[in-house]
Structure formats: C-alpha cells, structure tokens
Amino acid sequence: MARTALTAQKFATLGLAPTYVAPDAAGVSLRSSGKQVLHVKNASGASVTVTLKIGKTVEGQAVTAPTATVGAGADKFFGPFSDNYEQPDGTDTVFVDLSAVTSVTVACLTL
C-alpha cells in the first residue's frame, strides 16, 4: 500500500477551511519546507499513536522516531518539521505513520 500523499493547504488572511482526508494504513507523506504542520483528528473511541519517521542517520545508525498519542475524540497538530524528518531521497518528503486509521482524518497546513 502507498502512503496518502498530502498537499499543503495555505493559511489565508480571510481564513482557511481545510479539507481533511482519511489516511492510508501505510501512513501519510507530505512535502516539507519547514512551514508545514500536520493536523490529526481522531474521531475513534481509542487513542492513536502517531510516529514521525526520522529520515537521517547518526554515524550510520538509525535514530528512534518520536511518537505521540492522539486521544479518543481528540486532535493534535504536529510540526513544523526540520530537515531531520525528510527522507533521504532528496524530495523533502516527511513520512508519518499512524497506529490506526479508522475514524481518523488528516490535513497538511502551511503558512
């Protein structure tokens, strides 16, 4: 399965009504310029763990990806993302995994 590729939605002076999508079980990807945030909305009855995949290594060793919990019926913002989160393919892409996707929606927002 492919990750859900998110397109950044730009904040506007007169307001932004973001569009949310259901993420794929493989997670989501977004292009980062250091100004993007990921909004995760969890409408399920259980907590969801969000894992921010680190794309860099330190002296050839993988770095443990940080995780955070979005509680049942809650939402959380993540980011902006530093270069450390960009995957090593040179596309400035950030990968985010979710422990469950049922009743979860996401949006990528940018300044």
The first five atom37 places (N, CA, C, CB, O) and aatype in JSON, in Angstrom:
{
  "aatype": [12, 0, 1, 16, 0, 10, 16, 0, 5, 11, 13, 0, 16, 10, 7, 10, 0, 14, 16, 18, 19, 0, 14, 3, 0, 0, 7, 19, 15, 10, 1, 15, 15, 7, 11, 5, 19, 10, 8, 19, 11, 2, 0, 15, 7, 0, 15, 19, 16, 19, 16, 10, 11, 9, 7, 11, 16, 19, 6, 7, 5, 0, 19, 16, 0, 14, 16, 0, 16, 19, 7, 0, 7, 0, 3, 11, 13, 13, 7, 14, 13, 15, 3, 2, 18, 6, 5, 14, 3, 7, 16, 3, 16, 19, 13, 19, 3, 10, 15, 0, 19, 16, 15, 19, 16, 19, 0, 4, 10, 16, 10],
  "atom_mask": [
    [1, 1, 1, 1, 1],
    [1, 1, 1, 1, 1],
    [1, 1, 1, 1, 1],
    [1, 1, 1, 1, 1],
    [1, 1, 1, 1, 1],
    [1, 1, 1, 1, 1],
    [1, 1, 1, 1, 1],
    [1, 1, 1, 1, 1],
    [1, 1, 1, 1, 1],
    [1, 1, 1, 1, 1],
    [1, 1, 1, 1, 1],
    [1, 1, 1, 1, 1],
    [1, 1, 1, 1, 1],
    [1, 1, 1, 1, 1],
    [1, 1, 1, 0, 1],
    [1, 1, 1, 1, 1],
    [1, 1, 1, 1, 1],
    [1, 1, 1, 1, 1],
    [1, 1, 1, 1, 1],
    [1, 1, 1, 1, 1],
    [1, 1, 1, 1, 1],
    [1, 1, 1, 1, 1],
    [1, 1, 1, 1, 1],
    [1, 1, 1, 1, 1],
    [1, 1, 1, 1, 1],
    [1, 1, 1, 1, 1],
    [1, 1, 1, 0, 1],
    [1, 1, 1, 1, 1],
    [1, 1, 1, 1, 1],
    [1, 1, 1, 1, 1],
    [1, 1, 1, 1, 1],
    [1, 1, 1, 1, 1],
    [1, 1, 1, 1, 1],
    [1, 1, 1, 0, 1],
    [1, 1, 1, 1, 1],
    [1, 1, 1, 1, 1],
    [1, 1, 1, 1, 1],
    [1, 1, 1, 1, 1],
    [1, 1, 1, 1, 1],
    [1, 1, 1, 1, 1],
    [1, 1, 1, 1, 1],
    [1, 1, 1, 1, 1],
    [1, 1, 1, 1, 1],
    [1, 1, 1, 1, 1],
    [1, 1, 1, 0, 1],
    [1, 1, 1, 1, 1],
    [1, 1, 1, 1, 1],
    [1, 1, 1, 1, 1],
    [1, 1, 1, 1, 1],
    [1, 1, 1, 1, 1],
    [1, 1, 1, 1, 1],
    [1, 1, 1, 1, 1],
    [1, 1, 1, 1, 1],
    [1, 1, 1, 1, 1],
    [1, 1, 1, 0, 1],
    [1, 1, 1, 1, 1],
    [1, 1, 1, 1, 1],
    [1, 1, 1, 1, 1],
    [1, 1, 1, 1, 1],
    [1, 1, 1, 0, 1],
    [1, 1, 1, 1, 1],
    [1, 1, 1, 1, 1],
    [1, 1, 1, 1, 1],
    [1, 1, 1, 1, 1],
    [1, 1, 1, 1, 1],
    [1, 1, 1, 1, 1],
    [1, 1, 1, 1, 1],
    [1, 1, 1, 1, 1],
    [1, 1, 1, 1, 1],
    [1, 1, 1, 1, 1],
    [1, 1, 1, 0, 1],
    [1, 1, 1, 1, 1],
    [1, 1, 1, 0, 1],
    [1, 1, 1, 1, 1],
    [1, 1, 1, 1, 1],
    [1, 1, 1, 1, 1],
    [1, 1, 1, 1, 1],
    [1, 1, 1, 1, 1],
    [1, 1, 1, 0, 1],
    [1, 1, 1, 1, 1],
    [1, 1, 1, 1, 1],
    [1, 1, 1, 1, 1],
    [1, 1, 1, 1, 1],
    [1, 1, 1, 1, 1],
    [1, 1, 1, 1, 1],
    [1, 1, 1, 1, 1],
    [1, 1, 1, 1, 1],
    [1, 1, 1, 1, 1],
    [1, 1, 1, 1, 1],
    [1, 1, 1, 0, 1],
    [1, 1, 1, 1, 1],
    [1, 1, 1, 1, 1],
    [1, 1, 1, 1, 1],
    [1, 1, 1, 1, 1],
    [1, 1, 1, 1, 1],
    [1, 1, 1, 1, 1],
    [1, 1, 1, 1, 1],
    [1, 1, 1, 1, 1],
    [1, 1, 1, 1, 1],
    [1, 1, 1, 1, 1],
    [1, 1, 1, 1, 1],
    [1, 1, 1, 1, 1],
    [1, 1, 1, 1, 1],
    [1, 1, 1, 1, 1],
    [1, 1, 1, 1, 1],
    [1, 1, 1, 1, 1],
    [1, 1, 1, 1, 1],
    [1, 1, 1, 1, 1],
    [1, 1, 1, 1, 1],
    [1, 1, 1, 1, 1],
    [1, 1, 1, 1, 1]
  ],
  "atom_positions": [
    [[0.83, -1.18, 0.0], [0.0, 0.0, 0.0], [0.87, 1.25, 0.0], [-0.94, 0.0, 1.2], [1.94, 1.28, 0.62]],
    [[0.42, 2.25, -0.69], [1.13, 3.52, -0.73], [0.63, 4.44, 0.37], [0.97, 4.19, -2.11], [-0.52, 4.35, 0.8]],
    [[1.5, 5.31, 0.8], [1.11, 6.32, 1.78], [0.18, 7.33, 1.11], [2.35, 7.04, 2.37], [0.24, 7.55, -0.1]],
    [[-0.68, 7.94, 1.9], [-1.52, 9.02, 1.39], [-0.65, 10.26, 1.27], [-2.75, 9.28, 2.33], [-0.12, 10.74, 2.27]],
    [[-0.5, 10.77, 0.06], [0.29, 11.98, -0.18], [-0.59, 13.2, 0.07], [0.88, 12.0, -1.63], [-1.61, 13.39, -0.6]],
    [[-0.19, 14.03, 1.03], [-0.98, 15.2, 1.38], [-0.44, 16.43, 0.66], [-0.96, 15.41, 2.9], [0.77, 16.62, 0.54]],
    [[-1.34, 17.26, 0.2], [-0.99, 18.54, -0.4], [-1.2, 19.62, 0.65], [-1.84, 18.82, -1.69], [-2.25, 19.67, 1.3]],
    [[-0.21, 20.48, 0.81], [-0.3, 21.54, 1.81], [-1.38, 22.54, 1.44], [1.06, 22.25, 1.97], [-1.49, 22.97, 0.29]],
    [[-2.19, 22.9, 2.42], [-3.25, 23.89, 2.26], [-2.81, 25.17, 2.97], [-4.62, 23.36, 2.82], [-2.5, 25.15, 4.17]],
    [[-2.78, 26.26, 2.23], [-2.19, 27.51, 2.73], [-3.18, 28.32, 3.56], [-1.69, 28.34, 1.57], [-4.33, 28.53, 3.17]],
    [[-2.68, 28.78, 4.73], [-3.45, 29.71, 5.54], [-3.66, 30.99, 4.75], [-2.74, 30.0, 6.89], [-2.79, 31.38, 3.97]],
    [[-4.8, 31.63, 4.94], [-5.11, 32.86, 4.23], [-5.62, 33.9, 5.21], [-6.15, 32.61, 3.11], [-6.19, 33.56, 6.24]],
    [[-5.42, 35.16, 4.87], [-5.85, 36.26, 5.73], [-7.33, 36.17, 6.04], [-5.53, 37.59, 5.08], [-7.75, 36.46, 7.16]],
    [[-8.12, 35.79, 5.06], [-9.56, 35.72, 5.26], [-10.03, 34.35, 5.74], [-10.28, 36.07, 3.97], [-11.23, 34.08, 5.78]],
    [[-9.09, 33.48, 6.1], [-9.45, 32.2, 6.69], [-9.18, 31.02, 5.78], [0.0, 0.0, 0.0], [-9.12, 31.15, 4.55]],
    [[-9.01, 29.88, 6.41], [-8.81, 28.62, 5.71], [-9.8, 27.61, 6.27], [-7.33, 28.1, 5.87], [-9.85, 27.39, 7.48]],
    [[-10.57, 27.0, 5.41], [-11.44, 25.89, 5.78], [-10.79, 24.64, 5.2], [-12.94, 26.08, 5.25], [-11.09, 24.26, 4.06]],
    [[-9.9, 23.99, 5.96], [-9.12, 22.89, 5.39], [-9.97, 21.68, 5.03], [-8.06, 22.47, 6.36], [-11.02, 21.42, 5.61]],
    [[-9.48, 20.95, 4.04], [-10.08, 19.69, 3.63], [-9.31, 18.57, 4.3], [-10.09, 19.53, 2.08], [-8.08, 18.51, 4.21]],
    [[-10.03, 17.67, 4.97], [-9.41, 16.55, 5.66], [-9.65, 15.28, 4.86], [-9.97, 16.4, 7.09], [-10.7, 15.12, 4.22]],
    [[-8.67, 14.37, 4.89], [-8.78, 13.1, 4.18], [-8.49, 11.96, 5.14], [-7.83, 13.06, 2.96], [-7.83, 12.14, 6.17]],
    [[-8.99, 10.78, 4.8], [-8.7, 9.57, 5.57], [-7.32, 9.06, 5.14], [-9.8, 8.48, 5.36], [-7.08, 8.89, 3.95]],
    [[-6.41, 8.82, 6.09], [-5.09, 8.33, 5.71], [-5.12, 6.84, 5.37], [-4.1, 8.57, 6.84], [-5.98, 6.1, 5.83]],
    [[-4.16, 6.43, 4.55], [-3.98, 5.03, 4.22], [-3.36, 4.33, 5.43], [-3.09, 4.86, 2.95], [-2.7, 4.97, 6.25]],
    [[-3.55, 3.03, 5.54], [-2.97, 2.26, 6.64], [-1.44, 2.33, 6.64], [-3.41, 0.8, 6.54], [-0.82, 2.13, 7.69]],
    [[-0.83, 2.62, 5.49], [0.63, 2.74, 5.41], [1.12, 4.08, 5.95], [1.09, 2.58, 3.97], [2.33, 4.25, 6.14]],
    [[0.22, 5.02, 6.21], [0.59, 6.32, 6.73], [0.41, 7.42, 5.71], [0.0, 0.0, 0.0], [-0.26, 7.24, 4.69]],
    [[1.03, 8.58, 5.99], [0.92, 9.73, 5.1], [2.31, 10.25, 4.77], [0.05, 10.83, 5.73], [3.28, 9.99, 5.48]],
    [[2.37, 11.01, 3.69], [3.6, 11.71, 3.33], [3.23, 13.15, 2.99], [4.34, 11.01, 2.14], [2.12, 13.43, 2.51]],
    [[4.17, 14.05, 3.24], [3.96, 15.45, 2.89], [5.29, 16.08, 2.54], [3.28, 16.21, 4.04], [6.33, 15.7, 3.09]],
    [[5.25, 17.04, 1.63], [6.46, 17.78, 1.26], [6.68, 18.84, 2.3], [6.34, 18.4, -0.17], [5.74, 19.52, 2.71]],
    [[7.92, 19.0, 2.74], [8.23, 19.95, 3.8], [9.17, 21.04, 3.34], [8.82, 19.22, 4.98], [10.18, 20.79, 2.68]],
    [[8.81, 22.27, 3.71], [9.72, 23.4, 3.52], [10.03, 24.02, 4.88], [9.1, 24.46, 2.56], [10.61, 25.1, 4.97]],
    [[9.62, 23.31, 5.94], [9.81, 23.82, 7.29], [8.66, 24.67, 7.78], [0.0, 0.0, 0.0], [8.71, 25.19, 8.9]],
    [[7.61, 24.83, 6.97], [6.46, 25.65, 7.35], [5.16, 24.84, 7.44], [6.29, 26.78, 6.36], [4.1, 25.41, 7.7]],
    [[5.24, 23.53, 7.23], [4.04, 22.7, 7.22], [3.78, 22.12, 8.61], [4.18, 21.58, 6.2], [4.7, 21.82, 9.36]],
    [[2.49, 21.97, 8.91], [2.07, 21.24, 10.1], [1.05, 20.2, 9.67], [1.48, 22.21, 11.19], [0.31, 20.39, 8.7]],
    [[1.02, 19.12, 10.4], [0.06, 18.05, 10.15], [-0.98, 18.09, 11.25], [0.77, 16.64, 10.09], [-0.64, 18.09, 12.43]],
    [[-2.25, 18.14, 10.87], [-3.34, 18.12, 11.84], [-3.99, 16.73, 11.78], [-4.4, 19.25, 11.55], [-4.49, 16.31, 10.73]],
    [[-3.98, 16.05, 12.91], [-4.57, 14.71, 13.01], [-5.81, 14.81, 13.89], [-3.54, 13.67, 13.6], [-5.74, 15.25, 15.04]],
    [[-6.95, 14.39, 13.34], [-8.21, 14.38, 14.07], [-8.64, 12.93, 14.29], [-9.33, 15.19, 13.3], [-8.79, 12.17, 13.33]],
    [[-8.82, 12.57, 15.55], [-9.15, 11.19, 15.89], [-10.59, 11.12, 16.41], [-8.16, 10.62, 16.94], [-10.85, 11.46, 17.56]],
    [[-11.51, 10.68, 15.57], [-12.92, 10.56, 15.97], [-13.24, 9.15, 16.46], [-13.83, 10.92, 14.79], [-14.41, 8.83, 16.71]],
    [[-12.23, 8.31, 16.61], [-12.48, 6.94, 17.05], [-12.62, 6.89, 18.57], [-11.34, 6.0, 16.59], [-12.43, 7.89, 19.25]],
    [[-12.95, 5.73, 19.08], [-13.13, 5.53, 20.51], [-11.87, 5.1, 21.23], [0.0, 0.0, 0.0], [-11.91, 4.78, 22.42]],
    [[-10.73, 5.08, 20.51], [-9.47, 4.66, 21.11], [-8.36, 5.62, 20.69], [-9.11, 3.21, 20.7], [-8.47, 6.3, 19.67]],
    [[-7.31, 5.67, 21.48], [-6.16, 6.52, 21.16], [-5.45, 6.0, 19.91], [-5.18, 6.58, 22.35], [-5.5, 4.81, 19.6]],
    [[-4.78, 6.92, 19.2], [-3.99, 6.59, 18.03], [-2.57, 7.09, 18.27], [-4.61, 7.23, 16.73], [-2.37, 8.22, 18.73]],
    [[-1.59, 6.25, 17.96], [-0.2, 6.65, 18.09], [0.3, 7.17, 16.75], [0.68, 5.48, 18.58], [0.14, 6.52, 15.72]],
    [[0.9, 8.35, 16.78], [1.47, 8.98, 15.6], [2.99, 8.88, 15.71], [1.01, 10.49, 15.46], [3.58, 9.29, 16.71]],
    [[3.62, 8.32, 14.66], [5.08, 8.17, 14.63], [5.65, 9.05, 13.53], [5.48, 6.68, 14.41], [5.29, 8.92, 12.36]],
    [[6.54, 9.95, 13.92], [7.2, 10.86, 12.98], [8.51, 10.21, 12.56], [7.43, 12.28, 13.6], [9.45, 10.15, 13.34]],
    [[8.57, 9.74, 11.33], [9.72, 8.98, 10.84], [10.91, 9.91, 10.6], [9.36, 8.23, 9.54], [10.79, 10.89, 9.86]],
    [[12.03, 9.61, 11.21], [13.25, 10.39, 11.02], [13.99, 9.82, 9.82], [14.15, 10.38, 12.29], [14.24, 8.62, 9.75]],
    [[14.35, 10.7, 8.88], [15.0, 10.25, 7.65], [16.5, 10.26, 7.69], [0.0, 0.0, 0.0], [17.14, 9.82, 6.74]],
    [[17.09, 10.75, 8.76], [18.55, 10.86, 8.87], [19.1, 9.74, 9.75], [18.96, 12.23, 9.45], [18.38, 9.12, 10.53]],
    [[20.38, 9.5, 9.61], [21.08, 8.59, 10.5], [22.19, 9.38, 11.19], [21.66, 7.36, 9.72], [22.61, 10.43, 10.71]],
    [[22.65, 8.88, 12.31], [23.78, 9.47, 13.03], [24.89, 8.45, 13.02], [23.39, 9.89, 14.5], [24.77, 7.37, 13.61]],
    [[25.98, 8.8, 12.35], [27.11, 7.89, 12.2], [26.66, 6.51, 11.71], [27.86, 7.76, 13.51], [27.12, 5.48, 12.19]],
    [[25.74, 6.53, 10.74], [25.26, 5.3, 10.12], [24.2, 4.55, 10.91], [0.0, 0.0, 0.0], [23.74, 3.5, 10.48]],
    [[23.81, 5.08, 12.05], [22.83, 4.41, 12.9], [21.47, 5.1, 12.79], [23.3, 4.39, 14.38], [21.38, 6.33, 12.81]],
    [[20.42, 4.3, 12.67], [19.07, 4.84, 12.62], [18.72, 5.48, 13.96], [18.04, 3.74, 12.26], [19.16, 5.02, 15.01]],
    [[17.94, 6.55, 13.91], [17.52, 7.25, 15.1], [16.08, 6.84, 15.41], [17.63, 8.8, 14.91], [15.26, 6.72, 14.5]],
    [[15.78, 6.62, 16.67], [14.44, 6.22, 17.07], [13.45, 7.34, 16.76], [14.39, 5.85, 18.57], [13.65, 8.48, 17.18]],
    [[12.42, 7.02, 16.05], [11.4, 8.0, 15.67], [10.54, 8.36, 16.88], [10.52, 7.46, 14.53], [10.13, 7.48, 17.63]],
    [[10.28, 9.66, 17.08], [9.42, 10.06, 18.19], [7.96, 9.69, 17.92], [9.55, 11.55, 18.44], [7.51, 9.65, 16.78]],
    [[7.25, 9.42, 19.01], [5.83, 9.1, 18.9], [5.03, 10.0, 19.82], [5.57, 7.61, 19.23], [5.56, 10.53, 20.8]],
    [[3.77, 10.16, 19.5], [2.84, 10.92, 20.34], [1.47, 10.27, 20.21], [2.8, 12.44, 19.93], [1.18, 9.6, 19.22]],
    [[0.66, 10.46, 21.22], [-0.67, 9.88, 21.23], [-1.72, 10.96, 21.0], [-0.93, 9.16, 22.55], [-1.66, 12.04, 21.57]],
    [[-2.69, 10.63, 20.14], [-3.87, 11.48, 19.96], [-5.01, 10.72, 20.6], [-4.16, 11.82, 18.42], [-5.4, 9.65, 20.12]],
    [[-5.55, 11.24, 21.67], [-6.58, 10.55, 22.42], [-7.87, 10.37, 21.64], [0.0, 0.0, 0.0], [-8.1, 11.01, 20.62]],
    [[-8.71, 9.49, 22.15], [-10.02, 9.25, 21.54], [-10.82, 10.54, 21.51], [-10.8, 8.14, 22.3], [-10.95, 11.22, 22.53]],
    [[-11.35, 10.88, 20.34], [-12.15, 12.09, 20.2], [-11.35, 13.38, 20.25], [0.0, 0.0, 0.0], [-11.93, 14.46, 20.37]],
    [[-10.03, 13.28, 20.15], [-9.18, 14.47, 20.25], [-8.49, 14.76, 18.92], [-8.13, 14.28, 21.35], [-8.61, 14.0, 17.96]],
    [[-7.77, 15.86, 18.89], [-6.96, 16.18, 17.72], [-5.66, 16.81, 18.19], [-7.72, 17.12, 16.75], [-5.57, 17.3, 19.31]],
    [[-4.65, 16.8, 17.3], [-3.34, 17.33, 17.63], [-2.67, 17.83, 16.37], [-2.47, 16.26, 18.33], [-2.89, 17.3, 15.27]],
    [[-1.85, 18.86, 16.53], [-1.03, 19.39, 15.44], [0.4, 18.92, 15.62], [-1.1, 20.95, 15.4], [0.89, 18.83, 16.75]],
    [[1.09, 18.6, 14.51], [2.48, 18.16, 14.52], [3.28, 19.01, 13.55], [2.59, 16.65, 14.17], [2.81, 19.33, 12.46]],
    [[4.49, 19.39, 13.94], [5.35, 20.17, 13.07], [5.53, 21.57, 13.63], [0.0, 0.0, 0.0], [5.07, 21.86, 14.73]],
    [[6.19, 22.44, 12.9], [6.79, 22.18, 11.59], [7.96, 21.2, 11.7], [7.27, 23.5, 10.95], [8.48, 20.96, 12.79]],
    [[8.35, 20.64, 10.58], [9.31, 19.56, 10.55], [10.68, 20.07, 10.1], [8.83, 18.44, 9.64], [10.79, 20.74, 9.07]],
    [[11.71, 19.74, 10.86], [13.08, 20.11, 10.47], [13.57, 19.16, 9.38], [14.04, 20.08, 11.71], [12.89, 18.19, 9.04]],
    [[14.74, 19.46, 8.86], [15.35, 18.61, 7.82], [15.57, 17.18, 8.29], [16.67, 19.2, 7.38], [15.64, 16.27, 7.47]],
    [[15.68, 16.96, 9.58], [15.9, 15.61, 10.11], [14.78, 14.65, 9.76], [16.07, 15.66, 11.61], [15.0, 13.44, 9.69]],
    [[13.58, 15.17, 9.53], [12.44, 14.31, 9.23], [12.29, 14.02, 7.74], [11.18, 14.96, 9.75], [11.49, 13.16, 7.36]],
    [[13.05, 14.71, 6.91], [12.96, 14.49, 5.47], [13.64, 13.18, 5.1], [13.59, 15.67, 4.69], [14.72, 12.87, 5.59]],
    [[13.0, 12.42, 4.23], [13.55, 11.14, 3.8], [14.77, 11.39, 2.91], [12.47, 10.31, 3.03], [14.86, 12.44, 2.26]],
    [[15.72, 10.46, 2.87], [17.0, 10.7, 2.2], [16.96, 10.66, 0.67], [17.97, 9.7, 2.66], [18.02, 10.62, 0.05]],
    [[15.79, 10.67, 0.06], [15.72, 10.61, -1.4], [15.82, 11.98, -2.07], [14.42, 9.94, -1.83], [15.77, 12.07, -3.3]],
    [[15.97, 13.06, -1.27], [16.16, 14.39, -1.84], [14.88, 15.1, -2.24], [0.0, 0.0, 0.0], [14.95, 16.15, -2.88]],
    [[13.72, 14.56, -1.89], [12.45, 15.17, -2.3], [11.8, 16.01, -1.2], [11.49, 14.11, -2.74], [10.69, 16.5, -1.38]],
    [[12.48, 16.18, -0.06], [11.95, 16.94, 1.08], [10.64, 16.35, 1.6], [11.72, 18.4, 0.67], [9.77, 17.08, 2.08]],
    [[10.51, 15.04, 1.52], [9.28, 14.37, 1.93], [9.4, 13.85, 3.36], [8.96, 13.22, 0.98], [10.41, 13.29, 3.76]],
    [[8.32, 14.07, 4.13], [8.23, 13.6, 5.51], [7.23, 12.45, 5.54], [7.8, 14.76, 6.48], [6.17, 12.52, 4.93]],
    [[7.57, 11.37, 6.27], [6.68, 10.23, 6.44], [6.14, 10.22, 7.86], [7.4, 8.9, 6.12], [6.88, 10.44, 8.82]],
    [[4.85, 9.96, 7.98], [4.2, 9.86, 9.29], [3.37, 8.58, 9.3], [3.32, 11.13, 9.61], [2.58, 8.34, 8.38]],
    [[3.55, 7.76, 10.34], [2.78, 6.53, 10.49], [1.72, 6.73, 11.57], [3.71, 5.34, 10.86], [1.9, 7.5, 12.51]],
    [[0.6, 6.04, 11.41], [-0.48, 6.07, 12.38], [-0.81, 4.64, 12.79], [-1.74, 6.79, 11.81], [-0.88, 3.75, 11.94]],
    [[-1.01, 4.42, 14.08], [-1.26, 3.05, 14.56], [-2.62, 2.53, 14.14], [-1.14, 3.01, 16.07], [-2.82, 1.31, 14.08]],
    [[-3.55, 3.41, 13.84], [-4.88, 3.04, 13.35], [-5.4, 4.19, 12.49], [-5.87, 2.73, 14.55], [-5.02, 5.34, 12.69]],
    [[-6.25, 3.87, 11.54], [-6.77, 4.92, 10.65], [-8.29, 4.98, 10.61], [-6.24, 4.71, 9.26], [-8.85, 5.88, 9.98]],
    [[-8.96, 4.05, 11.26], [-10.42, 4.07, 11.28], [-10.89, 5.29, 12.06], [-11.0, 2.77, 11.91], [-10.5, 5.49, 13.21]],
    [[-11.73, 6.1, 11.44], [-12.28, 7.33, 12.03], [-11.22, 8.39, 12.29], [-12.99, 7.0, 13.31], [-11.42, 9.26, 13.14]],
    [[-10.1, 8.32, 11.56], [-9.05, 9.32, 11.67], [-8.99, 10.09, 10.35], [-7.66, 8.67, 11.99], [-9.09, 9.51, 9.27]],
    [[-8.83, 11.42, 10.45], [-8.65, 12.25, 9.27], [-7.44, 13.16, 9.49], [-9.93, 13.08, 8.96], [-7.08, 13.48, 10.62]],
    [[-6.83, 13.57, 8.4], [-5.62, 14.39, 8.47], [-5.66, 15.5, 7.44], [-4.36, 13.53, 8.27], [-6.36, 15.4, 6.43]],
    [[-4.9, 16.56, 7.71], [-4.72, 17.65, 6.75], [-3.33, 18.23, 6.95], [-5.82, 18.76, 6.91], [-2.84, 18.29, 8.08]],
    [[-2.71, 18.64, 5.86], [-1.42, 19.31, 5.91], [-1.69, 20.8, 5.69], [-0.41, 18.73, 4.83], [-2.29, 21.2, 4.7]],
    [[-1.23, 21.61, 6.65], [-1.46, 23.06, 6.6], [-0.11, 23.78, 6.5], [-2.25, 23.55, 7.86], [0.89, 23.29, 7.03]],
    [[-0.08, 24.92, 5.83], [1.18, 25.64, 5.67], [0.94, 27.15, 5.76], [1.84, 25.28, 4.33], [-0.14, 27.65, 5.46]],
    [[1.99, 27.84, 6.18], [1.95, 29.31, 6.21], [2.12, 29.86, 4.83], [3.03, 29.89, 7.13], [2.12, 31.07, 4.64]]
  ]
}
